[in-house]
Coordinates of C-alpha atoms in Angstrom, one line a residue:
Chain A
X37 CA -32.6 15.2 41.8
X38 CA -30.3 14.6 38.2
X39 CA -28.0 16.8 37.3
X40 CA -29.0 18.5 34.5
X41 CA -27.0 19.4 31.2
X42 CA -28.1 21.4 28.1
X43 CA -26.4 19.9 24.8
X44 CA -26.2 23.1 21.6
X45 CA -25.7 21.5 18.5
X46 CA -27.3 22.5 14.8
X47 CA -27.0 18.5 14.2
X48 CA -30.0 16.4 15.1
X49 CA -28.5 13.2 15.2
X50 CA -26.0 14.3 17.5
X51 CA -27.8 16.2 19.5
X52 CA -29.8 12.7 20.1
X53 CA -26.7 10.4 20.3
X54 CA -25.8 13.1 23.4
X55 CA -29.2 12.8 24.8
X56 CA -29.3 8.9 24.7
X57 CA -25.9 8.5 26.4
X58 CA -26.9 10.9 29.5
X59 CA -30.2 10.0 29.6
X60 CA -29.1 6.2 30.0
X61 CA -26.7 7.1 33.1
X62 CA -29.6 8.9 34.9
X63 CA -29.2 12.7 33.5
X64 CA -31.6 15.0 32.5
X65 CA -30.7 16.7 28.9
X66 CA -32.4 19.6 27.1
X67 CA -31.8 20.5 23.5
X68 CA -30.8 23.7 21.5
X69 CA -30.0 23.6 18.3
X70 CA -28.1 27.1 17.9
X71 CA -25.9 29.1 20.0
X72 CA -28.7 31.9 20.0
X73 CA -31.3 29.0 21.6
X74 CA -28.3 27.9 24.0
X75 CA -28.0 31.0 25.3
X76 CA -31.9 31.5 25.4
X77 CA -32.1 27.7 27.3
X78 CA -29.3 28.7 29.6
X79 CA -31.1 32.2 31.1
X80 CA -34.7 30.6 31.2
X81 CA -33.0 27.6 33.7
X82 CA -30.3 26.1 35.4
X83 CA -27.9 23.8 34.1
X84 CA -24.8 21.9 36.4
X85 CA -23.2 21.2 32.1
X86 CA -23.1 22.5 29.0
X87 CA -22.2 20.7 26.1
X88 CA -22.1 23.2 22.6
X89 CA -20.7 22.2 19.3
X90 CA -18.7 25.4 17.3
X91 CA -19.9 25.4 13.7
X92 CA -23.7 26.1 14.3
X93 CA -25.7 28.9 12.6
X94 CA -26.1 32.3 14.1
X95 CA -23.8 32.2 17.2
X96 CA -21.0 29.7 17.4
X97 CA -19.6 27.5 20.4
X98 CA -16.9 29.9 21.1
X99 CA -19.6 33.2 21.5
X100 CA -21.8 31.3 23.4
X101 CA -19.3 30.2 25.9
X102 CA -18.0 33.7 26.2
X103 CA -22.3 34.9 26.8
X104 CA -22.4 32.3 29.3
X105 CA -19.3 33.1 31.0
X106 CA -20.8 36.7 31.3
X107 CA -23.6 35.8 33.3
X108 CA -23.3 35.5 37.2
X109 CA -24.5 31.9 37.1
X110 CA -22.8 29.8 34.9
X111 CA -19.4 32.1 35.8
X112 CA -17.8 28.4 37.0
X113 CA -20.3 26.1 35.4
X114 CA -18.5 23.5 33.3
X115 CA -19.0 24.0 29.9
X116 CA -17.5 21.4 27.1
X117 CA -16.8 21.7 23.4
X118 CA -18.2 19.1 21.4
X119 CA -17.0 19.5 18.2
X120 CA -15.1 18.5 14.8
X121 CA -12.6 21.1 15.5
X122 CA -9.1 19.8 16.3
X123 CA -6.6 22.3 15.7
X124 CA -4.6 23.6 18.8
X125 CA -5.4 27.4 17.2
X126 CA -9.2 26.1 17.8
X127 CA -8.6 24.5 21.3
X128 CA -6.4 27.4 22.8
X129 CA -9.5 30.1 21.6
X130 CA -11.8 27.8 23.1
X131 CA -9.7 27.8 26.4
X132 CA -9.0 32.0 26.3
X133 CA -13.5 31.6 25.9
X134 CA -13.7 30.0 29.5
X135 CA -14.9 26.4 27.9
X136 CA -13.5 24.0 30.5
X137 CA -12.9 21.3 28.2
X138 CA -12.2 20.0 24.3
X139 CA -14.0 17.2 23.0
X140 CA -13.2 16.0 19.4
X141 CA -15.8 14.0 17.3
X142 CA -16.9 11.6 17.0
X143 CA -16.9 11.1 20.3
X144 CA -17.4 7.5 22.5
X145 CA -20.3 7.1 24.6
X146 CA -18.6 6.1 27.8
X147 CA -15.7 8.1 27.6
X148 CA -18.3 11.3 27.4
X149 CA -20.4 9.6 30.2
X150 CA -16.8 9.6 32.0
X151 CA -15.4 13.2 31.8
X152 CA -19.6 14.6 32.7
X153 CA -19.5 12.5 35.4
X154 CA -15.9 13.5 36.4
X155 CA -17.1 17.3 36.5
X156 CA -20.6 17.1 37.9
X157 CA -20.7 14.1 39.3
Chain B
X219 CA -2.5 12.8 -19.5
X220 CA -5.2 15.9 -20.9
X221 CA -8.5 14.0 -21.9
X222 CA -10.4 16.0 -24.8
X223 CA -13.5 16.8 -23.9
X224 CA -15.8 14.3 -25.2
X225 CA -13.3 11.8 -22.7
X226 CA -13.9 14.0 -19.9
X227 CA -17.9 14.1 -20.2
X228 CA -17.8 10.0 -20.8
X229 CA -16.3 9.9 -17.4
X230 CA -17.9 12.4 -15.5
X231 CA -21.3 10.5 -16.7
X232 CA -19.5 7.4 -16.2
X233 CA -19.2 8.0 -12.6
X234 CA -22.6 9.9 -12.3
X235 CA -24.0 6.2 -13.6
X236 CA -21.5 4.3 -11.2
X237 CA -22.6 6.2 -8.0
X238 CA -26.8 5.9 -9.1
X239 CA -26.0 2.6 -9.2
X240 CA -24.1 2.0 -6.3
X241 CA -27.1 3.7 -4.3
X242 CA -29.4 1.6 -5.6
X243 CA -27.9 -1.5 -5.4
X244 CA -25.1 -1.5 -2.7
X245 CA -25.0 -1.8 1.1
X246 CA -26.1 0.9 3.5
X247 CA -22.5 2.2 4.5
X248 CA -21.0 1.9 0.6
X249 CA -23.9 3.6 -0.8
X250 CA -24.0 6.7 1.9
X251 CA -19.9 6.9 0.9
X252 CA -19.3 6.2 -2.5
X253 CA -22.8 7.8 -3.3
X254 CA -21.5 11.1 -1.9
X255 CA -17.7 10.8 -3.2
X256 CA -18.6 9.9 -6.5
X257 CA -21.7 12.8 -7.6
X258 CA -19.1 15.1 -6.1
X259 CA -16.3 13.7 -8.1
X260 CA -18.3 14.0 -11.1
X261 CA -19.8 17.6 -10.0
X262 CA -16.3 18.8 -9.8
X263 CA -15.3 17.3 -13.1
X264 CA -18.1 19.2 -14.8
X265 CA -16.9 22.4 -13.0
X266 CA -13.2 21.6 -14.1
X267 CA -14.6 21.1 -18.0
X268 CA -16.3 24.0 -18.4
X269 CA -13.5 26.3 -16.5
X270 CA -10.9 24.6 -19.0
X271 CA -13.6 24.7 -21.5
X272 CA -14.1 28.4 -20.9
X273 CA -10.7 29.6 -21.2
X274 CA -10.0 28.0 -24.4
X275 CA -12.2 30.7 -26.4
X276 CA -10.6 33.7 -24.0
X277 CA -7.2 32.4 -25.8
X278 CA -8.9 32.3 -28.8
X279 CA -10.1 35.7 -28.4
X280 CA -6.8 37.0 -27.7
X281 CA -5.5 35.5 -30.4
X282 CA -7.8 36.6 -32.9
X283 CA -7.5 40.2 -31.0
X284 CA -3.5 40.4 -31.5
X285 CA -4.8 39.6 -35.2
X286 CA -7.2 42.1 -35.7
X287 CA -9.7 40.7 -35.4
X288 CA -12.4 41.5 -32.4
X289 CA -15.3 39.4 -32.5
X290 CA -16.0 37.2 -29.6
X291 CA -16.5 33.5 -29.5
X292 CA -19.9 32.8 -29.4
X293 CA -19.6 29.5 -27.2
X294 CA -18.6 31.5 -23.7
X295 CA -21.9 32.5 -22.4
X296 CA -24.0 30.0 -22.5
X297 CA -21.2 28.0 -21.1
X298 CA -21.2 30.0 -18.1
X299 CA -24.8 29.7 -17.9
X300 CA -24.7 25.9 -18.1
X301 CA -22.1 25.6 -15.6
X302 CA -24.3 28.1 -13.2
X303 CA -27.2 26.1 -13.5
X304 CA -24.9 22.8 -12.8
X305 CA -23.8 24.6 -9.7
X306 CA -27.4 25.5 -8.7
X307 CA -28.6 22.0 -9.5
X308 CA -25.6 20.5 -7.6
X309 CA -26.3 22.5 -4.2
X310 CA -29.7 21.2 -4.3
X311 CA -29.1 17.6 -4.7
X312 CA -26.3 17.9 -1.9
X313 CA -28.7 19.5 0.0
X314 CA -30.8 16.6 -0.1
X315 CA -28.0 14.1 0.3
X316 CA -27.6 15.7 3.6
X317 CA -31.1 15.3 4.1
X318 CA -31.5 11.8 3.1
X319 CA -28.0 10.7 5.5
X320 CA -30.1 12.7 8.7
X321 CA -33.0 10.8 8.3
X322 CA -31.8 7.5 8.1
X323 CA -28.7 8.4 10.9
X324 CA -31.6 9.5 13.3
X325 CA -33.6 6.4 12.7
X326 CA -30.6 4.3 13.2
X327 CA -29.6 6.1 16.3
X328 CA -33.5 5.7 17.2
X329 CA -33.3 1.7 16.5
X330 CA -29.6 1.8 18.3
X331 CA -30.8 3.1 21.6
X332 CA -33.8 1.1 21.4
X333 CA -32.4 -1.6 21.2
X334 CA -30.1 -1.0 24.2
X335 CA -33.0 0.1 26.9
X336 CA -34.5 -3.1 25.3
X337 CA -32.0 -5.0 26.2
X338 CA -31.3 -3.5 29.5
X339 CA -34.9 -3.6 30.4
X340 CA -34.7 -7.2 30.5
X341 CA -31.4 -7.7 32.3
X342 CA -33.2 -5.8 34.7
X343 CA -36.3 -8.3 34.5
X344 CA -34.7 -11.3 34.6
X345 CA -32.4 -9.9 37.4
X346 CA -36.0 -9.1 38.9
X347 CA -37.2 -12.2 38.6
X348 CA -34.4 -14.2 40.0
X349 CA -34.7 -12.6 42.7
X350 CA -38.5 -12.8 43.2
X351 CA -38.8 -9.0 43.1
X352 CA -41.8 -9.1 40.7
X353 CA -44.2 -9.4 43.4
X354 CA -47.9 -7.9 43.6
X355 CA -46.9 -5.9 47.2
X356 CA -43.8 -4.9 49.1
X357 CA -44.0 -8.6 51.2
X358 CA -43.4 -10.3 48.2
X359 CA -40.3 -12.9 48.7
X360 CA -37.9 -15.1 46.5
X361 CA -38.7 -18.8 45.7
X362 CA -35.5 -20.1 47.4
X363 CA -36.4 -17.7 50.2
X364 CA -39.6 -19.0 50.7
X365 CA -38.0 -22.6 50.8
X366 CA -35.5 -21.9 53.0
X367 CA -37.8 -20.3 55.4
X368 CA -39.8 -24.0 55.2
X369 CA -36.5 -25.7 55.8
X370 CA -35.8 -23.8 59.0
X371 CA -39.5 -24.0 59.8
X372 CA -39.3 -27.4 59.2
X373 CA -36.4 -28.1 61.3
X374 CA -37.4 -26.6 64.2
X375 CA -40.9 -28.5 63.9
X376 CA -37.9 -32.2 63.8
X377 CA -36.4 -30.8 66.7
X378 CA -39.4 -30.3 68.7
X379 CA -40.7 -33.7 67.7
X380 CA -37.4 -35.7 68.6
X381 CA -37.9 -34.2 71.6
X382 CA -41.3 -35.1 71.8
X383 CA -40.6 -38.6 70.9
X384 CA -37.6 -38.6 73.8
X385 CA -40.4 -37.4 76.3
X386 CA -42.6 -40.4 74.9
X387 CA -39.9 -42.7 75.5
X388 CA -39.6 -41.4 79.2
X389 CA -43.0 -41.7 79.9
X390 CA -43.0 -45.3 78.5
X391 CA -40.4 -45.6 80.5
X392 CA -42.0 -44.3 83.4
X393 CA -45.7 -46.5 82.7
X394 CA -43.6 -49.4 82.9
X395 CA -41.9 -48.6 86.1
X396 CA -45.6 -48.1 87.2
X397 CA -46.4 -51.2 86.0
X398 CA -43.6 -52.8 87.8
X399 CA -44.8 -50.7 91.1
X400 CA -48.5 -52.3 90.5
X401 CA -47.0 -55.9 90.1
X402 CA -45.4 -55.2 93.6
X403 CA -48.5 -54.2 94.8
X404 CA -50.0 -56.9 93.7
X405 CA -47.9 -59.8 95.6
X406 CA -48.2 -57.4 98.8
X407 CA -51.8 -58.3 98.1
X408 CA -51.2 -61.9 97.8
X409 CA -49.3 -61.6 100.9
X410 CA -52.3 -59.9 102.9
X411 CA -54.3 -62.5 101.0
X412 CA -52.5 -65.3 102.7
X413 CA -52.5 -63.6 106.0
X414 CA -56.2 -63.4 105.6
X415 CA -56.7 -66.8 105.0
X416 CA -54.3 -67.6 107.9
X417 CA -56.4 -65.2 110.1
X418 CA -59.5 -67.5 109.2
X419 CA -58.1 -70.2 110.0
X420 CA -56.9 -69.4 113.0
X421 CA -60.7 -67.8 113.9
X422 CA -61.9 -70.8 113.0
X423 CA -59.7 -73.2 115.0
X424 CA -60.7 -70.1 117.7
X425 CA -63.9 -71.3 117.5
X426 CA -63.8 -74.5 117.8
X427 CA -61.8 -74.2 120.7
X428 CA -64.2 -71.6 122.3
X429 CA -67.5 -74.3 121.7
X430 CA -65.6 -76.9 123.4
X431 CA -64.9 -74.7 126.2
X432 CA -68.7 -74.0 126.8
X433 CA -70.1 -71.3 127.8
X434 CA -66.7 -70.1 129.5
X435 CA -65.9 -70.1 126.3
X436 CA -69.0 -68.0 125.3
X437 CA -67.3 -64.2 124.6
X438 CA -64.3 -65.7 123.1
X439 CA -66.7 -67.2 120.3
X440 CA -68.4 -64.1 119.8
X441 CA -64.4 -62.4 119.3
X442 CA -63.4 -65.3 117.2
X443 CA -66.5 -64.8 114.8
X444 CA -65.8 -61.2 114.2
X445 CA -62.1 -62.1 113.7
X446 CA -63.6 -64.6 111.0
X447 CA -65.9 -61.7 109.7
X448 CA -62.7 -59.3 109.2
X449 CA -61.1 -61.4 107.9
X450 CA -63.4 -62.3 105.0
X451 CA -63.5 -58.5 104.0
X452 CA -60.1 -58.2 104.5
X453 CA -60.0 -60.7 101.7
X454 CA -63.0 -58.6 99.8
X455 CA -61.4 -55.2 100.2
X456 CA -57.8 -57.2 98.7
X457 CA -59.4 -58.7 96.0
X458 CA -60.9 -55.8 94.6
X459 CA -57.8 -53.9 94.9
X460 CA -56.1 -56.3 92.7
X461 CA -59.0 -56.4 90.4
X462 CA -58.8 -52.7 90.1
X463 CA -54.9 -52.7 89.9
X464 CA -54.9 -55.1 87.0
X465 CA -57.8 -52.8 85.4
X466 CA -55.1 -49.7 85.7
X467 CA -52.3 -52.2 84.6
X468 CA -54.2 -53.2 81.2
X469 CA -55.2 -49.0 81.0
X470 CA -51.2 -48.3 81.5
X471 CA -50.2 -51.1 79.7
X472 CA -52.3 -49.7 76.5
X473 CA -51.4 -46.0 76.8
X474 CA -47.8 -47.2 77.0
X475 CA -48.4 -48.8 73.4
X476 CA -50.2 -45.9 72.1
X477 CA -47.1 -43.6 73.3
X478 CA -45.3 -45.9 71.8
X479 CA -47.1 -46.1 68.3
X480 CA -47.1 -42.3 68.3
X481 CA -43.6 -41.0 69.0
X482 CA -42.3 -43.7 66.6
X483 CA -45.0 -42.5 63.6
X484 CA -44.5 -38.4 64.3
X485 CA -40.8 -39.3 63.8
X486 CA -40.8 -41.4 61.0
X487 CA -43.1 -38.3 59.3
X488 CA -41.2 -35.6 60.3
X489 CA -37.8 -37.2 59.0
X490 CA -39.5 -38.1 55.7
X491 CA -40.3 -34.4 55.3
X492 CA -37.6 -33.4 56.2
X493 CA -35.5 -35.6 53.7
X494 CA -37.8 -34.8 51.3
X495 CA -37.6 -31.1 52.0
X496 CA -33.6 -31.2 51.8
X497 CA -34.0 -33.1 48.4
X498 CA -35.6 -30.2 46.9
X499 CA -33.8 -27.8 48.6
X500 CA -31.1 -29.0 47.0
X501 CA -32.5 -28.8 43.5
X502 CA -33.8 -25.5 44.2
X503 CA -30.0 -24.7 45.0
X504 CA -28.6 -25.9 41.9
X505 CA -31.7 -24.4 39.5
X506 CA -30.5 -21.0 41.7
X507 CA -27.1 -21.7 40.5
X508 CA -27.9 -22.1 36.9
X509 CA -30.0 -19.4 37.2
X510 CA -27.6 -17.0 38.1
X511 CA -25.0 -18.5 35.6
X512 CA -27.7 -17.3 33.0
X513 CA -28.2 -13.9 34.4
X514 CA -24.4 -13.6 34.6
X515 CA -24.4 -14.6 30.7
X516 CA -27.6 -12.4 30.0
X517 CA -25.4 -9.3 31.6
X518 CA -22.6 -10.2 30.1
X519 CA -24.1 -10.0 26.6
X520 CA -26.0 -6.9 27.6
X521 CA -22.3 -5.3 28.2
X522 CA -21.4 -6.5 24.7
X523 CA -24.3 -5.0 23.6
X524 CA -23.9 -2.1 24.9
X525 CA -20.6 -1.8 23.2
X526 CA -21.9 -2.5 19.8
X527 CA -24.0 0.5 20.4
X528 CA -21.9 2.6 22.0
X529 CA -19.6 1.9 18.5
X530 CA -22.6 2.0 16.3
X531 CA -23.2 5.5 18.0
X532 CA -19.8 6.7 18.0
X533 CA -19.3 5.6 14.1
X534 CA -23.4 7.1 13.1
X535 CA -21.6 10.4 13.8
X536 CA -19.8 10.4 10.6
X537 CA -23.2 11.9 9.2
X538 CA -22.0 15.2 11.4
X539 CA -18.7 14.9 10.1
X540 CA -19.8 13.8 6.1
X541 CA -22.4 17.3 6.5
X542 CA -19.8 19.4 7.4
X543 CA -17.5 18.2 4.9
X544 CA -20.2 18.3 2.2
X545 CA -21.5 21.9 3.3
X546 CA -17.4 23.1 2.7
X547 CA -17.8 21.7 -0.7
X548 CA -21.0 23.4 -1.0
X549 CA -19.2 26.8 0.5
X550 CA -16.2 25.5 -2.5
X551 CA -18.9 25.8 -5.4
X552 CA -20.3 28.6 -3.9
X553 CA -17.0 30.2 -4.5
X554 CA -16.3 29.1 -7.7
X555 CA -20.0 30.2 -9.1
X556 CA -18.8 33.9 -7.3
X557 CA -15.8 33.9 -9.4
X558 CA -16.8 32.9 -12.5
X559 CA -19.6 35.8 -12.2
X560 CA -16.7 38.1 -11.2
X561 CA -14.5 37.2 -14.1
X562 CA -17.5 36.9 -16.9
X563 CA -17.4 39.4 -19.6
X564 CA -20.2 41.1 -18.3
X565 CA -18.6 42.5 -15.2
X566 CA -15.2 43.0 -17.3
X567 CA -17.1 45.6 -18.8
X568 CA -17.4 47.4 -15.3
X569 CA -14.7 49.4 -14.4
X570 CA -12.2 48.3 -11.8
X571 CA -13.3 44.7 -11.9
X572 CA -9.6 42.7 -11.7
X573 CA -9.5 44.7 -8.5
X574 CA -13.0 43.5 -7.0
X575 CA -11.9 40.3 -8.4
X576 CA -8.8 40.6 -6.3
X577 CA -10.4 41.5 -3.3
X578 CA -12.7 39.2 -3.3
X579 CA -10.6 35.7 -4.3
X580 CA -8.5 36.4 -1.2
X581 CA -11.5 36.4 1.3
X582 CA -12.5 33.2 -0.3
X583 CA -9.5 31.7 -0.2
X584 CA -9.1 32.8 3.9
X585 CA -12.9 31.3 4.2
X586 CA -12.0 28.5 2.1
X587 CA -8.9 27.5 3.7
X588 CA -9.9 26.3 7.4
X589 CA -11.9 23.0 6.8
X590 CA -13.9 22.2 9.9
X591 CA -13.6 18.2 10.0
X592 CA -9.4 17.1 9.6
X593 CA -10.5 13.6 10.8
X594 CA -9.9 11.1 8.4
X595 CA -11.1 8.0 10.4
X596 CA -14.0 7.1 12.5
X597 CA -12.0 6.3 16.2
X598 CA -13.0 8.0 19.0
X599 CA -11.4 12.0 18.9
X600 CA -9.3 13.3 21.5
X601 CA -10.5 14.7 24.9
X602 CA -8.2 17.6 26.7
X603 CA -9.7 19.0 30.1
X604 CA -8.1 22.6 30.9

């Protein structure tokens, strides 16, 4: 059974590049492209990651984390911010949100393959 | 250095023309940068003219105020409208620069991880194949373990033979022997031949003696005659035994040659196979090696691969990064458009408007002040686990 992660990002291209790297080391990945779909993804099925981006229409990565974090089921679910954001103002909100990790773009293939595999095995 | 106006609309379409150009004409990566830098260069010069180009009549008007004399230059508003309708005009083609970058980053990224389940699709193929895994049903077994399995089919089937060919030798062995038994017979039947021919002789001479003896000698005639008789199918019996022992001689003698013939042609076969066997077992072994040589160089060109795309991927993401940044230009012009409305002579008339104004420049300038990509480069960003 592959572990299954749900990538949030308004970008398409990104969203792909994500999908293309997990899908290649055996995960399955879903797509939202909003925090307001996240969210929607998240309660309609189960997901052992979540990747979200912060700048995104409607709800941004740092509300969504703190939605998710509110419900019983993804209250430890490792949750990672994928995002152009890099100041440490940006990273400690993120970490007071519940995220469990900060991931500055653009990001590397295998060193994203290597942190999800880190947390979910 | 301040450029006059006409200088400052020579470059601003000077660069316009540069960065048409450059899109038609350049590479790929040049055109999507210096295609975006330089209509936004030129987008902001036309911004910075007309704000320049605006004031200029508001000083005139003062001036001509303090001197009495109130009427308004007649070149402000339709400024303002031009520089609107730039603005408007100048959100729509970014907005389809962004669209244009998507496109082609997606179809890139599509050709990019194409090409890498391409090319690990056939590692796996030829990894297949070397190992004879492309078979029509689960029994389905590698070339060089087929032949190996012949080898050691092939060299129990030598062993068995020498062995056979050892027996062969015994039993030759053991037909001569015979033969040497049946030659021994043989003079034991010249010896009972001899003592036949004695035994004759000696009923004969018997004989003789008995008819000179008369008919005393009557009974001993008859006993020497059947003495005689014996004898003579003593000799009979003896000399078919020989011919019957020479008959199973020549038999012995021939299967011994036909052993003979055969142990020494199954072996000279056999070893001929087998050499013949190890010969292309032996290519087989270095075609294996060169084999997996190539599969080693096939995987290790895959990796490389792999790498290019996993750089190509990391570096296509500069169309996230070039979106955002544009979009906070976008959110810039916005801004500027806003203020200009504020501070036109329209809403001057409305009362309280330098304190609207006021409010609203500081909210733009907190929006306006937190730019959501500070990378400057393309390398990999940072990664902190809390």
């Amino acid at each position: 059974m592959p572990k299954k992660v749900l990538t949030v990002d308004d970008s398409a291209s990104i969203r792909q590049m994500v999908t293309f790297t997990l899908k290649s080391a055996g995960y399955e990945v879903v797509e939202a492209v909003d925090g307001n779909g996240g969210l929607a993804r998240a309660q309609a099925d189960s997901f052992d990651l979540i990747l979200t981006d912060q700048n995104m229409p409607g709800m941004d990565g740092l509300n969504l984390i703190r939605a998710l974090r509110k419900l019983p089921a993804y209250g430890t679910t490792p949750i990672l911010m994928l995002t152009t954001e890099s100041s440490d103002q940006m990273k400690s909100l993120g970490r007071a949100a519940g995220a469990t990790g900060w991931l500055v773009k653009p990001f590397d293939p295998q060193k994203l393959l290597d942190v999800v595999k880190r947390l979910v095995g | 250095m301040v450029l006059s106006y006409p200088q400052r609309r020579f470059v601003a379409c000077g660069l316009c023309l540069i960065s048409v150009l450059v899109i038609l004409s350049g590479p790929l990566w040049g055109a999507l940068v210096w295609g975006l830098a330089l209509p936004l260069a030129a987008s902001m010069l036309f911004v910075l003219h007309f704000l320049y180009l605006a004031k200029e009549p508001k000083v005139i008007d003062r001036e001509e105020a303090d001197a009495g004399n109130a009427e308004a230059a007649p070149v402000a508003p339709d400024c303002l409208d031009f520089i609107q309708e730039q603005i408007s005009q100048s959100k729509l083609e970014v907005s389809r620069v962004q669209t244009l970058i998507q496109d082609a980053v997606l179809t890139l990224v599509n050709s990019f991880s194409g090409l890498s389940q391409e090319a690990a699709a056939q590692l796996q193929l030829a990894e297949s194949l070397a190992k004879g895994e492309v078979g029509i049903d689960s029994h389905a077994m590698s070339f060089s373990t087929f032949v190996n399995e012949i080898a050691n089919a092939m060299g129990s089937f030598v062993e068995k033979t020498v062995e056979n060919s050892r027996l062969a030798m015994l039993l030759v062995e053991q037909m001569e022997s015979i033969g040497q038994e049946m030659q021994g017979v043989i003079l034991l039947l010249d010896e009972i031949h001899s003592i036949t021919n004695q035994t004759n002789m000696l009923a004969l001479n018997a004989s003789i003696e008995a008819a000179r003896a008369g008919e005393a000698g009557r009974g001993f005639a008859v006993v020497a005659e059947e003495v005689r008789h014996l004898s003579g199918r003593t000799s009979s019996f003896s000399d078919e035994i020989r011919n019957l022992i020479n008959r199973v001689n020549g038999s012995v003698e021939h299967a011994e040659g036909l052993i003979n013939q055969l142990a020494s042609q199954d072996m000279m076969f056999t070893l001929q196979a087998k050499q013949r066997l190890d010969d292309t077992s032996s290519r087989i072994r270095v075609m294996d090696a060169m084999m997996a040589e190539s599969i080693s160089r096939l995987r290790h060109g895959v990796g490389l691969l792999s790498d290019h795309v996993g750089d190509a991927v990391r570096s296509l993401q500069f169309q996230d990064m070039v979106s955002q940044l544009i979009a906070h230009v976008g959110k810039r012009l916005y801004g500027i458009e806003e203020m200009m409305e504020l501070t036109s002579n329209k809403q001057q008339q409305q009362g309280q408007w330098e304190v609207r104004a006021s409010a609203r420049l500081a909210e733009l300038q907190i929006s306006l002040s937190n730019n959501p990509v500070a990378q400057g480069q393309m390398q990999s960003g940072s990664i902190d686990l809390f």
